[in-house]
Amino acid sequence: YSTFPLSPKWKKEDVTYRILNYTPDMLQADVEEAIAKAFQLWSSVTPLRFTRVYSGQADIMISFASGFHGDFYPFDGPGGTLAHAYPPGSNIGGDAHFDEDENWTKFTTYNGYSLFLVAAHELGHSLGLGHSNVLGALMYPIYMARDTRDYKLPQDDIDGIQALYGRPKEPPALPTKAFPPQEPTEMTPAEATTEMPPRKEPTETTPSKAPVRPQDCDPHLSFDAITTLRGETLFFKGSYVWRKSPYFSDIEHDTISSFWPSLVAGFDAAYEVDKRDRVLFFKDNHYWAVSGYSIEPGFPKPIQNLGFPTSVRKIDAAVHDENTKKTYFFVGNKYWSFNENTQSMERGYPRKIASDFHGIGHTVDAALQKNGLFYFFHGANQYEVDIKSKKLIRKMKSNSWFNC
Amino acid sequence: FPVVPEKEKEEMQFAKKYLENFYDFKEEKSSLLKRKNLNPMADKIREMQSFFGLEVTGELNHKTLAMMKQPRCGMPDIRS
């Protein structure tokens, strides 16, 4: 934990707060409850008592605002900075400001930030705590979605606030509960840990060998689709994606929605055209184009736009050959060749997979081009194929990419 | 995801702003009296990487940039 320079703190135990305005994102009662519960976190471990006032000057003035809002720290629109608060003091001291451009929610969801969690953090500043570099601490500066049911103040924060104010005079009769049990549809604890996807555990440096989880090494593991993306490789299965990157040695396992919230998971096929910084995802008879995290406008489009007849209802797999600029689409026991330069399907297709790719006598679940080779996945197996000769080199387990 | 080359400049500007906001980074004006720090931004990146437990390289790598893009509190992590 840390405190501000000169460790400013309230010189009294009775601290007042006032909610100046409300966010339209939430019911007023929910805002009030979230703020009250946030204060309760801190009062449960200190001698401090917080009283809400409804008019006049309070020690801690709480407000929602967008952009420039009367201090030297304007907000920045959605994302980025969520809120800020000032250390104890007169006037603006102790005040907490929340960015109205965020979508605030009472609980943690995919579509917003938990006002309870953010308020609890900001009130830590209002009471005199700076940022902690302890991952998981409430005063850690990055927003971390978590399950707020039965939320308890982490020890680092307790140590910090008690260094300023001491322990409570009487131990709390009961453990503080952050919120009553959530509706089950809100978010499961497992989901709660995946809302901020690209973030890695910051305490990890670079382990020599990636930790391998049992589910990654299931010998029966199969994939729906696989693609490269800016040098990384993404393996899709249902709602999840495994992310293998040359930039970090462990394999990430995330929800697809954490990267592309508006895409419907369960892809049939995917491939990258790296020169265009574009990845195409296929599901049923539609496809989407993305560039990094952004979904290109105008999608989804029907796969017939690529030249498929209406009899083709879905794609099994797709792989792009960056040398020839051709993309192969696999549908049943046949494959099609699409010329990315002319954006048209090549004549003479579809052809039987087994006729051209010797040794591949079955459908293809997913396909990948990597290191100058094709990898065709079928169930728990993958087949390494020479791109030029189209000959089978070797057969491996599908999960061989996961350091099992 | 990793950045494409044409985005590098944009990312550098973003990182500079981040370091100004949260790590008290100030671009050094040339001064005859003061010894020049050849790469003050790298020093601040190191400071930020150290705070977050990232590998301390002084380079604006993928992990560092990803960390900078996380939603966060608007208070600085360090103060002058």
CSV table of C-alpha atoms in Angstrom, one decimal:
chain,number,residue,atom,x,y,z
A,1,TYR,CA,0.0,0.0,0.0
A,2,SER,CA,1.0,3.6,-0.2
A,3,THR,CA,-0.2,6.9,1.3
A,4,PHE,CA,0.0,10.4,-0.2
A,5,PRO,CA,3.1,12.6,0.4
A,6,LEU,CA,2.9,13.9,4.0
A,7,SER,CA,0.2,11.2,4.7
A,8,PRO,CA,-2.8,13.5,4.8
A,9,LYS,CA,-5.8,12.0,6.7
A,10,TRP,CA,-9.0,13.1,8.3
A,11,LYS,CA,-8.4,14.4,11.8
A,12,LYS,CA,-11.7,13.2,13.0
A,13,GLU,CA,-13.5,9.9,13.1
A,14,ASP,CA,-16.9,11.2,11.9
A,15,VAL,CA,-16.6,11.9,8.2
A,16,THR,CA,-19.5,13.1,6.1
A,17,TYR,CA,-20.3,12.5,2.5
A,18,ARG,CA,-22.8,13.8,0.0
A,19,ILE,CA,-24.0,12.4,-3.3
A,20,LEU,CA,-24.3,15.5,-5.5
A,21,ASN,CA,-25.8,13.8,-8.6
A,22,TYR,CA,-26.6,10.4,-10.0
A,23,THR,CA,-25.7,8.4,-13.1
A,24,PRO,CA,-28.6,7.6,-15.4
A,25,ASP,CA,-27.1,4.1,-15.8
A,26,MET,CA,-28.4,2.9,-12.5
A,27,LEU,CA,-31.3,3.3,-10.2
A,28,GLN,CA,-30.7,6.0,-7.6
A,29,ALA,CA,-31.3,3.5,-4.9
A,30,ASP,CA,-28.6,1.3,-6.4
A,31,VAL,CA,-26.1,4.1,-6.6
A,32,GLU,CA,-26.8,4.9,-2.9
A,33,GLU,CA,-26.4,1.3,-1.9
A,34,ALA,CA,-23.1,0.9,-3.9
A,35,ILE,CA,-21.7,4.0,-2.3
A,36,ALA,CA,-22.8,3.0,1.2
A,37,LYS,CA,-21.4,-0.4,0.8
A,38,ALA,CA,-18.1,1.0,-0.4
A,39,PHE,CA,-17.9,3.2,2.7
A,40,GLN,CA,-18.8,0.2,4.9
A,41,LEU,CA,-15.7,-1.6,3.6
A,42,TRP,CA,-13.5,1.0,5.1
A,43,SER,CA,-15.5,1.7,8.3
A,44,SER,CA,-15.5,-2.0,9.1
A,45,VAL,CA,-11.7,-2.0,9.6
A,46,THR,CA,-11.2,1.5,11.1
A,47,PRO,CA,-12.7,3.7,13.8
A,48,LEU,CA,-14.1,5.9,11.1
A,49,ARG,CA,-17.9,6.5,10.8
A,50,PHE,CA,-19.4,7.8,7.7
A,51,THR,CA,-22.6,9.9,7.7
A,52,ARG,CA,-24.5,10.9,4.6
A,53,VAL,CA,-25.7,14.5,4.3
A,54,TYR,CA,-28.1,15.8,1.8
A,55,SER,CA,-27.2,19.5,1.6
A,56,GLY,CA,-24.3,21.8,2.2
A,57,GLN,CA,-20.6,21.0,2.3
A,58,ALA,CA,-19.6,17.4,3.1
A,59,ASP,CA,-16.1,16.2,3.7
A,60,ILE,CA,-16.4,13.8,0.7
A,61,MET,CA,-18.5,15.2,-2.2
A,62,ILE,CA,-19.4,12.5,-4.7
A,63,SER,CA,-20.4,13.3,-8.3
A,64,PHE,CA,-20.6,12.0,-11.8
A,65,ALA,CA,-19.2,14.1,-14.7
A,66,SER,CA,-17.9,13.9,-18.2
A,67,GLY,CA,-14.9,15.4,-19.8
A,68,PHE,CA,-13.8,18.7,-18.2
A,69,HIS,CA,-15.6,19.0,-14.9
A,70,GLY,CA,-14.0,21.8,-13.0
A,71,ASP,CA,-10.7,20.4,-11.9
A,72,PHE,CA,-7.4,19.9,-13.7
A,73,TYR,CA,-8.1,16.3,-14.6
A,74,PRO,CA,-10.7,16.0,-17.3
A,75,PHE,CA,-12.2,12.6,-18.0
A,76,ASP,CA,-11.5,10.9,-21.3
A,77,GLY,CA,-14.7,9.3,-22.5
A,78,PRO,CA,-15.5,5.6,-22.3
A,79,GLY,CA,-12.7,3.4,-21.0
A,80,GLY,CA,-9.3,4.7,-19.9
A,81,THR,CA,-9.8,6.7,-16.7
A,82,LEU,CA,-12.9,5.6,-14.8
A,83,ALA,CA,-12.8,7.9,-11.8
A,84,HIS,CA,-10.5,9.8,-9.5
A,85,ALA,CA,-10.5,11.2,-6.0
A,86,TYR,CA,-8.6,13.6,-3.9
A,87,PRO,CA,-6.7,13.0,-0.6
A,88,PRO,CA,-8.2,14.3,2.6
A,89,GLY,CA,-8.3,18.1,2.9
A,90,SER,CA,-10.5,21.1,2.6
A,91,ASN,CA,-12.5,22.2,-0.5
A,92,ILE,CA,-11.9,19.6,-3.2
A,93,GLY,CA,-9.9,17.4,-0.8
A,94,GLY,CA,-11.6,14.0,-0.3
A,95,ASP,CA,-14.0,14.5,-3.2
A,96,ALA,CA,-14.6,11.6,-5.6
A,97,HIS,CA,-15.5,12.1,-9.3
A,98,PHE,CA,-16.8,9.3,-11.5
A,99,ASP,CA,-16.6,9.4,-15.3
A,100,GLU,CA,-20.2,9.6,-16.6
A,101,ASP,CA,-19.1,8.4,-20.0
A,102,GLU,CA,-18.6,4.9,-18.5
A,103,ASN,CA,-21.5,2.5,-18.1
A,104,TRP,CA,-21.9,2.0,-14.4
A,105,THR,CA,-23.5,-1.1,-12.9
A,106,LYS,CA,-24.3,-2.2,-9.4
A,107,PHE,CA,-22.6,-5.5,-10.0
A,108,THR,CA,-19.9,-6.6,-12.3
A,109,THR,CA,-21.2,-7.3,-15.8
A,110,TYR,CA,-19.7,-7.5,-19.2
A,111,ASN,CA,-21.3,-4.2,-20.1
A,112,GLY,CA,-20.1,-1.9,-17.4
A,113,TYR,CA,-18.0,-1.1,-14.4
A,114,SER,CA,-19.0,-2.0,-10.9
A,115,LEU,CA,-19.8,1.3,-9.1
A,116,PHE,CA,-19.2,-0.5,-5.8
A,117,LEU,CA,-15.7,-1.6,-6.7
A,118,VAL,CA,-14.7,1.7,-8.2
A,119,ALA,CA,-16.2,3.7,-5.4
A,120,ALA,CA,-14.5,1.6,-2.8
A,121,HIS,CA,-11.2,2.3,-4.5
A,122,GLU,CA,-11.8,6.0,-4.9
A,123,LEU,CA,-12.9,6.3,-1.3
A,124,GLY,CA,-9.6,4.7,-0.4
A,125,HIS,CA,-8.0,7.8,-1.9
A,126,SER,CA,-10.5,10.1,-0.2
A,127,LEU,CA,-9.3,8.6,3.1
A,128,GLY,CA,-5.6,9.0,2.3
A,129,LEU,CA,-4.5,5.9,0.5
A,130,GLY,CA,-2.4,6.0,-2.7
A,131,HIS,CA,-2.1,3.2,-5.2
A,132,SER,CA,-0.9,-0.2,-4.2
A,133,ASN,CA,1.3,-2.3,-6.5
A,134,VAL,CA,-0.1,-5.5,-4.9
A,135,LEU,CA,-2.1,-7.3,-7.5
A,136,GLY,CA,-5.6,-8.0,-6.1
A,137,ALA,CA,-5.5,-5.1,-3.6
A,138,LEU,CA,-8.5,-2.8,-3.9
A,139,MET,CA,-6.0,0.1,-4.2
A,140,TYR,CA,-4.3,-1.5,-7.3
A,141,PRO,CA,-4.8,1.2,-10.0
A,142,ILE,CA,-6.2,-1.1,-12.7
A,143,TYR,CA,-9.9,-2.0,-12.7
A,144,MET,CA,-10.2,-5.7,-12.1
A,145,ALA,CA,-13.6,-7.3,-12.6
A,146,ARG,CA,-14.3,-9.6,-9.7
A,147,ASP,CA,-17.1,-11.3,-8.0
A,148,THR,CA,-18.5,-8.7,-5.5
A,149,ARG,CA,-20.5,-11.2,-3.6
A,150,ASP,CA,-19.2,-11.4,0.0
A,151,TYR,CA,-16.4,-9.0,-1.0
A,152,LYS,CA,-13.8,-8.5,1.7
A,153,LEU,CA,-11.2,-5.8,1.9
A,154,PRO,CA,-7.8,-7.4,1.0
A,155,GLN,CA,-5.2,-7.4,3.7
A,156,ASP,CA,-2.9,-4.9,1.9
A,157,ASP,CA,-5.7,-2.3,2.0
A,158,ILE,CA,-6.5,-3.1,5.6
A,159,ASP,CA,-2.8,-2.6,6.5
A,160,GLY,CA,-2.8,0.7,4.6
A,161,ILE,CA,-5.9,2.2,6.1
A,162,GLN,CA,-5.0,1.0,9.6
A,163,ALA,CA,-1.6,2.6,9.3
A,164,LEU,CA,-3.5,5.9,8.9
A,165,TYR,CA,-6.4,5.4,11.3
A,166,GLY,CA,-5.8,2.4,13.5
A,167,ARG,CA,-8.1,-0.5,14.1
A,168,PRO,CA,-11.8,-0.3,14.9
A,169,LYS,CA,-12.6,0.4,18.5
A,170,GLU,CA,-14.8,-2.6,18.7
A,171,PRO,CA,-14.4,-5.5,16.4
A,172,PRO,CA,-17.3,-5.7,14.0
A,173,ALA,CA,-20.0,-8.1,15.2
A,174,LEU,CA,-20.2,-9.8,11.8
A,175,PRO,CA,-18.1,-10.0,8.8
A,176,THR,CA,-19.0,-7.3,6.3
A,177,LYS,CA,-20.9,-8.5,3.4
A,178,ALA,CA,-20.6,-6.5,0.3
A,179,PHE,CA,-23.8,-7.4,-1.3
A,180,PRO,CA,-26.6,-9.9,-1.0
A,181,PRO,CA,-26.3,-13.0,-3.3
A,182,GLN,CA,-26.6,-12.1,-6.9
A,183,GLU,CA,-29.1,-13.2,-9.4
A,184,PRO,CA,-27.5,-16.2,-11.1
A,185,THR,CA,-27.9,-14.7,-14.5
A,186,GLU,CA,-25.7,-11.7,-13.6
A,187,MET,CA,-22.3,-13.3,-13.8
A,188,THR,CA,-20.6,-16.4,-12.5
A,189,PRO,CA,-17.4,-16.1,-10.5
A,190,ALA,CA,-15.6,-17.8,-13.4
A,191,GLU,CA,-16.9,-15.2,-15.8
A,192,ALA,CA,-16.0,-12.4,-13.4
A,193,THR,CA,-12.3,-13.2,-13.7
A,194,THR,CA,-12.3,-12.9,-17.4
A,195,GLU,CA,-13.8,-9.6,-18.1
A,196,MET,CA,-10.6,-7.8,-18.6
A,197,PRO,CA,-9.0,-10.2,-21.1
A,198,PRO,CA,-5.8,-8.9,-22.5
A,199,ARG,CA,-4.4,-8.3,-19.0
A,200,LYS,CA,-1.8,-10.7,-17.9
A,201,GLU,CA,-0.9,-11.4,-14.3
A,202,PRO,CA,1.6,-8.5,-13.9
A,203,THR,CA,3.7,-10.3,-11.3
A,204,GLU,CA,4.6,-12.9,-13.9
A,205,THR,CA,7.8,-12.1,-15.7
A,206,THR,CA,8.8,-14.7,-18.2
A,207,PRO,CA,8.8,-18.3,-16.9
A,208,SER,CA,11.0,-20.6,-18.8
A,209,LYS,CA,8.2,-23.0,-19.4
A,210,ALA,CA,4.5,-22.1,-19.6
A,211,PRO,CA,2.3,-23.5,-16.9
A,212,VAL,CA,0.1,-26.1,-18.4
A,213,ARG,CA,-3.4,-26.6,-17.2
A,214,PRO,CA,-5.1,-30.0,-17.3
A,215,GLN,CA,-7.8,-28.9,-19.6
A,216,ASP,CA,-5.3,-27.7,-22.2
A,217,CYS,CA,-3.7,-31.2,-22.2
A,218,ASP,CA,-6.9,-33.2,-22.6
A,219,PRO,CA,-5.8,-35.8,-25.3
A,220,HIS,CA,-9.3,-35.6,-26.7
A,221,LEU,CA,-9.2,-31.8,-27.2
A,222,SER,CA,-10.5,-30.6,-30.6
A,223,PHE,CA,-10.9,-27.1,-32.0
A,224,ASP,CA,-13.7,-25.3,-33.9
A,225,ALA,CA,-11.4,-22.9,-35.7
A,226,ILE,CA,-7.8,-21.7,-35.6
A,227,THR,CA,-6.2,-18.5,-36.9
A,228,THR,CA,-3.1,-16.4,-36.6
A,229,LEU,CA,-3.5,-12.8,-35.5
A,230,ARG,CA,-0.6,-10.4,-35.7
A,231,GLY,CA,1.9,-13.1,-35.0
A,232,GLU,CA,-0.2,-14.8,-32.3
A,233,THR,CA,-2.2,-18.0,-32.8
A,234,LEU,CA,-5.7,-18.3,-31.6
A,235,PHE,CA,-7.4,-21.7,-31.0
A,236,PHE,CA,-11.2,-21.5,-30.7
A,237,LYS,CA,-13.5,-23.9,-29.0
A,238,GLY,CA,-17.1,-23.0,-28.1
A,239,SER,CA,-17.1,-19.8,-26.2
A,240,TYR,CA,-13.4,-19.9,-25.4
A,241,VAL,CA,-10.1,-19.1,-27.1
A,242,TRP,CA,-6.6,-20.2,-26.3
A,243,ARG,CA,-4.1,-17.6,-27.1
A,244,LYS,CA,-0.5,-18.5,-27.9
A,245,SER,CA,1.8,-15.6,-28.4
A,246,PRO,CA,5.5,-15.1,-29.1
A,247,TYR,CA,5.3,-12.2,-26.7
A,248,PHE,CA,4.6,-14.3,-23.6
A,249,SER,CA,5.3,-17.9,-22.9
A,250,ASP,CA,2.2,-19.0,-21.2
A,251,ILE,CA,-1.0,-20.0,-23.0
A,252,GLU,CA,-3.9,-17.7,-22.2
A,253,HIS,CA,-7.4,-19.1,-22.0
A,254,ASP,CA,-10.1,-16.5,-22.4
A,255,THR,CA,-13.6,-16.1,-23.5
A,256,ILE,CA,-14.1,-15.0,-27.1
A,257,SER,CA,-16.4,-12.3,-25.9
A,258,SER,CA,-13.6,-10.7,-23.9
A,259,PHE,CA,-11.9,-9.9,-27.2
A,260,TRP,CA,-14.9,-9.3,-29.4
A,261,PRO,CA,-18.0,-8.8,-27.2
A,262,SER,CA,-20.4,-8.4,-30.0
A,263,LEU,CA,-19.4,-11.5,-31.9
A,264,VAL,CA,-21.4,-14.7,-31.5
A,265,ALA,CA,-19.0,-17.4,-30.2
A,266,GLY,CA,-18.8,-20.9,-31.7
A,267,PHE,CA,-16.9,-20.1,-34.9
A,268,ASP,CA,-16.8,-22.6,-37.7
A,269,ALA,CA,-13.7,-21.2,-39.3
A,270,ALA,CA,-11.3,-18.4,-39.2
A,271,TYR,CA,-8.2,-17.1,-41.1
A,272,GLU,CA,-5.9,-14.1,-41.2
A,273,VAL,CA,-4.8,-12.1,-44.2
A,274,ASP,CA,-1.8,-10.6,-42.5
A,275,LYS,CA,-1.0,-8.0,-45.2
A,276,ARG,CA,-4.4,-6.5,-44.6
A,277,ASP,CA,-4.3,-6.9,-40.8
A,278,ARG,CA,-7.6,-8.6,-41.1
A,279,VAL,CA,-9.1,-11.8,-39.6
A,280,LEU,CA,-12.3,-13.3,-40.9
A,281,PHE,CA,-14.5,-15.3,-38.7
A,282,PHE,CA,-17.2,-17.7,-40.0
A,283,LYS,CA,-20.3,-18.9,-38.3
A,284,ASP,CA,-23.1,-20.6,-40.1
A,285,ASN,CA,-23.6,-18.8,-43.4
A,286,HIS,CA,-22.2,-15.5,-42.2
A,287,TYR,CA,-18.7,-14.0,-41.8
A,288,TRP,CA,-17.2,-11.1,-39.9
A,289,ALA,CA,-13.9,-9.2,-40.5
A,290,VAL,CA,-11.9,-7.9,-37.6
A,291,SER,CA,-8.8,-5.8,-37.2
A,292,GLY,CA,-7.3,-6.4,-33.8
A,293,TYR,CA,-10.2,-5.8,-31.4
A,294,SER,CA,-12.3,-3.8,-33.9
A,295,ILE,CA,-15.0,-5.4,-36.0
A,296,GLU,CA,-15.1,-3.9,-39.4
A,297,PRO,CA,-18.3,-2.0,-40.3
A,298,GLY,CA,-20.7,-3.7,-42.7
A,299,PHE,CA,-20.4,-7.2,-41.2
A,300,PRO,CA,-21.7,-9.8,-40.9
A,301,LYS,CA,-22.0,-10.6,-44.6
A,302,PRO,CA,-23.4,-13.8,-46.1
A,303,ILE,CA,-20.8,-16.3,-47.2
A,304,GLN,CA,-22.4,-16.3,-50.7
A,305,ASN,CA,-20.6,-12.9,-51.1
A,306,LEU,CA,-17.4,-14.8,-51.3
A,307,GLY,CA,-18.7,-16.9,-54.2
A,308,PHE,CA,-20.2,-19.9,-52.4
A,309,PRO,CA,-23.4,-21.3,-53.8
A,310,THR,CA,-26.5,-21.2,-51.5
A,311,SER,CA,-26.2,-24.9,-51.0
A,312,VAL,CA,-23.2,-24.3,-48.8
A,313,ARG,CA,-24.6,-23.4,-45.4
A,314,LYS,CA,-21.4,-23.3,-43.4
A,315,ILE,CA,-17.6,-23.5,-43.6
A,316,ASP,CA,-15.7,-26.3,-41.7
A,317,ALA,CA,-12.3,-24.6,-41.8
A,318,ALA,CA,-10.3,-22.0,-43.7
A,319,VAL,CA,-6.6,-21.3,-44.1
A,320,HIS,CA,-4.8,-18.6,-46.0
A,321,ASP,CA,-1.6,-19.2,-47.9
A,322,GLU,CA,0.3,-15.9,-47.6
A,323,ASN,CA,2.7,-16.9,-50.5
A,324,THR,CA,0.1,-17.5,-53.1
A,325,LYS,CA,-2.5,-15.2,-51.6
A,326,LYS,CA,-5.0,-17.9,-51.8
A,327,THR,CA,-7.4,-19.0,-49.1
A,328,TYR,CA,-8.7,-22.6,-48.9
A,329,PHE,CA,-12.1,-23.2,-47.6
A,330,PHE,CA,-13.0,-26.7,-46.4
A,331,VAL,CA,-16.6,-27.8,-46.7
A,332,GLY,CA,-17.4,-31.5,-46.1
A,333,ASN,CA,-15.0,-33.6,-48.1
A,334,LYS,CA,-14.3,-30.8,-50.6
A,335,TYR,CA,-12.4,-27.6,-50.6
A,336,TRP,CA,-12.6,-24.3,-52.4
A,337,SER,CA,-9.8,-21.9,-53.4
A,338,PHE,CA,-10.4,-18.2,-53.0
A,339,ASN,CA,-8.1,-15.6,-54.6
A,340,GLU,CA,-7.6,-12.8,-52.1
A,341,ASN,CA,-6.1,-10.5,-54.8
A,342,THR,CA,-9.1,-10.7,-57.1
A,343,GLN,CA,-11.5,-11.4,-54.2
A,344,SER,CA,-13.1,-14.2,-56.2
A,345,MET,CA,-13.4,-18.0,-56.0
A,346,GLU,CA,-11.1,-19.8,-58.4
A,347,ARG,CA,-12.4,-21.8,-61.2
A,348,GLY,CA,-12.3,-25.6,-61.1
A,349,TYR,CA,-13.4,-25.7,-57.4
A,350,PRO,CA,-14.6,-27.3,-55.3
A,351,ARG,CA,-12.3,-30.3,-55.4
A,352,LYS,CA,-12.1,-33.3,-53.2
A,353,ILE,CA,-9.7,-32.8,-50.3
A,354,ALA,CA,-8.3,-36.3,-50.5
A,355,SER,CA,-7.5,-35.8,-54.2
A,356,ASP,CA,-5.1,-32.9,-53.6
A,357,PHE,CA,-4.0,-33.2,-50.0
A,358,HIS,CA,-2.8,-36.8,-49.9
A,359,GLY,CA,-3.4,-38.5,-46.6
A,360,ILE,CA,-6.2,-36.2,-45.6
A,361,GLY,CA,-9.1,-38.5,-46.0
A,362,HIS,CA,-11.7,-36.8,-43.8
A,363,THR,CA,-13.3,-33.5,-43.1
A,364,VAL,CA,-11.2,-30.6,-41.6
A,365,ASP,CA,-12.4,-29.0,-38.3
A,366,ALA,CA,-9.8,-26.3,-38.3
A,367,ALA,CA,-6.8,-25.3,-40.3
A,368,LEU,CA,-3.7,-23.2,-39.7
A,369,GLN,CA,-0.8,-22.0,-41.7
A,370,LYS,CA,2.3,-21.6,-39.6
A,371,ASN,CA,6.1,-21.6,-40.3
A,372,GLY,CA,5.5,-22.4,-44.0
A,373,LEU,CA,3.3,-25.5,-43.3
A,374,PHE,CA,-0.4,-26.2,-43.2
A,375,TYR,CA,-1.9,-27.9,-40.2
A,376,PHE,CA,-5.2,-29.6,-40.7
A,377,PHE,CA,-7.1,-30.5,-37.5
A,378,HIS,CA,-9.6,-33.3,-37.3
A,379,GLY,CA,-10.9,-34.3,-33.8
A,380,ALA,CA,-8.0,-34.8,-31.5
A,381,ASN,CA,-5.5,-35.1,-34.3
A,382,GLN,CA,-3.7,-32.7,-36.6
A,383,TYR,CA,-1.9,-33.3,-39.8
A,384,GLU,CA,1.2,-31.4,-40.9
A,385,VAL,CA,1.1,-30.8,-44.6
A,386,ASP,CA,3.7,-29.4,-47.0
A,387,ILE,CA,2.1,-26.3,-48.6
A,388,LYS,CA,3.7,-26.7,-52.0
A,389,SER,CA,3.6,-30.5,-52.5
A,390,LYS,CA,0.4,-30.8,-50.4
A,391,LYS,CA,1.8,-34.0,-49.0
A,392,LEU,CA,1.3,-35.2,-45.4
A,393,ILE,CA,4.4,-34.8,-43.4
A,394,ARG,CA,3.3,-36.1,-40.0
A,395,LYS,CA,0.3,-36.6,-37.7
A,396,MET,CA,0.2,-35.1,-34.1
A,397,LYS,CA,-2.2,-34.6,-31.3
A,398,SER,CA,-4.3,-31.4,-31.7
A,399,ASN,CA,-3.0,-29.9,-28.5
A,400,SER,CA,0.7,-30.1,-29.4
A,401,TRP,CA,0.8,-26.3,-29.5
A,402,PHE,CA,0.1,-26.1,-25.7
A,403,ASN,CA,3.4,-27.4,-24.4
A,404,CYS,CA,1.7,-30.5,-23.0
B,1,PHE,CA,-2.8,-7.9,-29.7
B,2,PRO,CA,0.5,-6.7,-31.1
B,3,VAL,CA,0.5,-3.4,-33.0
B,4,VAL,CA,0.9,-3.0,-36.7
B,5,PRO,CA,3.7,-0.7,-37.7
B,6,GLU,CA,1.6,2.2,-38.8
B,7,LYS,CA,0.1,2.3,-35.4
B,8,GLU,CA,3.4,2.5,-33.6
B,9,LYS,CA,3.5,6.3,-33.6
B,10,GLU,CA,0.0,6.5,-32.3
B,11,GLU,CA,0.9,4.0,-29.6
B,12,MET,CA,3.9,6.0,-28.6
B,13,GLN,CA,1.8,9.2,-28.2
B,14,PHE,CA,-0.6,7.2,-26.1
B,15,ALA,CA,2.2,5.9,-23.9
B,16,LYS,CA,3.6,9.4,-23.5
B,17,LYS,CA,0.3,10.7,-22.4
B,18,TYR,CA,-0.1,7.8,-20.0
B,19,LEU,CA,3.3,8.4,-18.5
B,20,GLU,CA,2.5,12.1,-18.1
B,21,ASN,CA,-0.7,11.4,-16.4
B,22,PHE,CA,0.3,8.6,-14.1
B,23,TYR,CA,4.1,8.7,-13.8
B,24,ASP,CA,4.9,12.4,-13.7
B,25,PHE,CA,6.7,12.2,-17.1
B,26,LYS,CA,7.8,15.5,-18.5
B,27,GLU,CA,9.6,15.9,-21.8
B,28,GLU,CA,12.9,17.4,-21.0
B,29,LYS,CA,13.6,20.8,-22.5
B,30,SER,CA,17.2,21.3,-23.6
B,31,SER,CA,19.2,23.1,-21.1
B,32,LEU,CA,22.9,24.0,-20.9
B,33,LEU,CA,22.9,23.7,-17.2
B,34,LYS,CA,21.3,20.3,-16.8
B,35,ARG,CA,22.9,17.1,-17.8
B,36,LYS,CA,20.7,15.5,-20.5
B,37,ASN,CA,18.9,12.3,-19.8
B,38,LEU,CA,19.1,10.7,-23.2
B,39,ASN,CA,15.9,8.7,-22.9
B,40,PRO,CA,13.7,10.0,-20.1
B,41,MET,CA,10.7,8.1,-21.4
B,42,ALA,CA,12.5,4.8,-21.1
B,43,ASP,CA,13.2,5.6,-17.5
B,44,LYS,CA,9.5,6.3,-16.9
B,45,ILE,CA,8.5,3.1,-18.7
B,46,ARG,CA,10.9,1.2,-16.4
B,47,GLU,CA,9.2,2.8,-13.4
B,48,MET,CA,5.8,1.8,-14.7
B,49,GLN,CA,6.9,-1.7,-15.5
B,50,SER,CA,8.4,-2.0,-12.1
B,51,PHE,CA,5.2,-0.8,-10.4
B,52,PHE,CA,3.1,-3.4,-12.2
B,53,GLY,CA,5.6,-6.2,-11.8
B,54,LEU,CA,6.2,-6.4,-15.5
B,55,GLU,CA,9.6,-7.3,-16.9
B,56,VAL,CA,11.6,-4.1,-16.6
B,57,THR,CA,13.0,-3.3,-20.1
B,58,GLY,CA,12.4,0.4,-20.6
B,59,GLU,CA,10.8,-0.6,-23.9
B,60,LEU,CA,7.2,0.0,-24.9
B,61,ASN,CA,6.5,-3.7,-25.5
B,62,HIS,CA,3.2,-5.5,-26.0
B,63,LYS,CA,2.7,-6.3,-22.3
B,64,THR,CA,3.5,-2.8,-21.2
B,65,LEU,CA,1.2,-1.2,-23.7
B,66,ALA,CA,-1.6,-3.7,-22.9
B,67,MET,CA,-1.3,-2.7,-19.3
B,68,MET,CA,-1.5,1.0,-20.2
B,69,LYS,CA,-4.7,0.3,-22.0
B,70,GLN,CA,-6.5,-1.2,-19.1
B,71,PRO,CA,-9.3,0.8,-17.5
B,72,ARG,CA,-8.0,2.4,-14.4
B,73,CYS,CA,-8.2,5.0,-11.7
B,74,GLY,CA,-7.2,8.5,-12.8
B,75,MET,CA,-4.9,9.1,-9.9
B,76,PRO,CA,-1.2,9.0,-10.6
B,77,ASP,CA,0.7,5.9,-9.4
B,78,ILE,CA,3.7,7.9,-8.4
B,79,ARG,CA,4.2,11.6,-7.5
B,80,SER,CA,7.0,14.0,-7.9
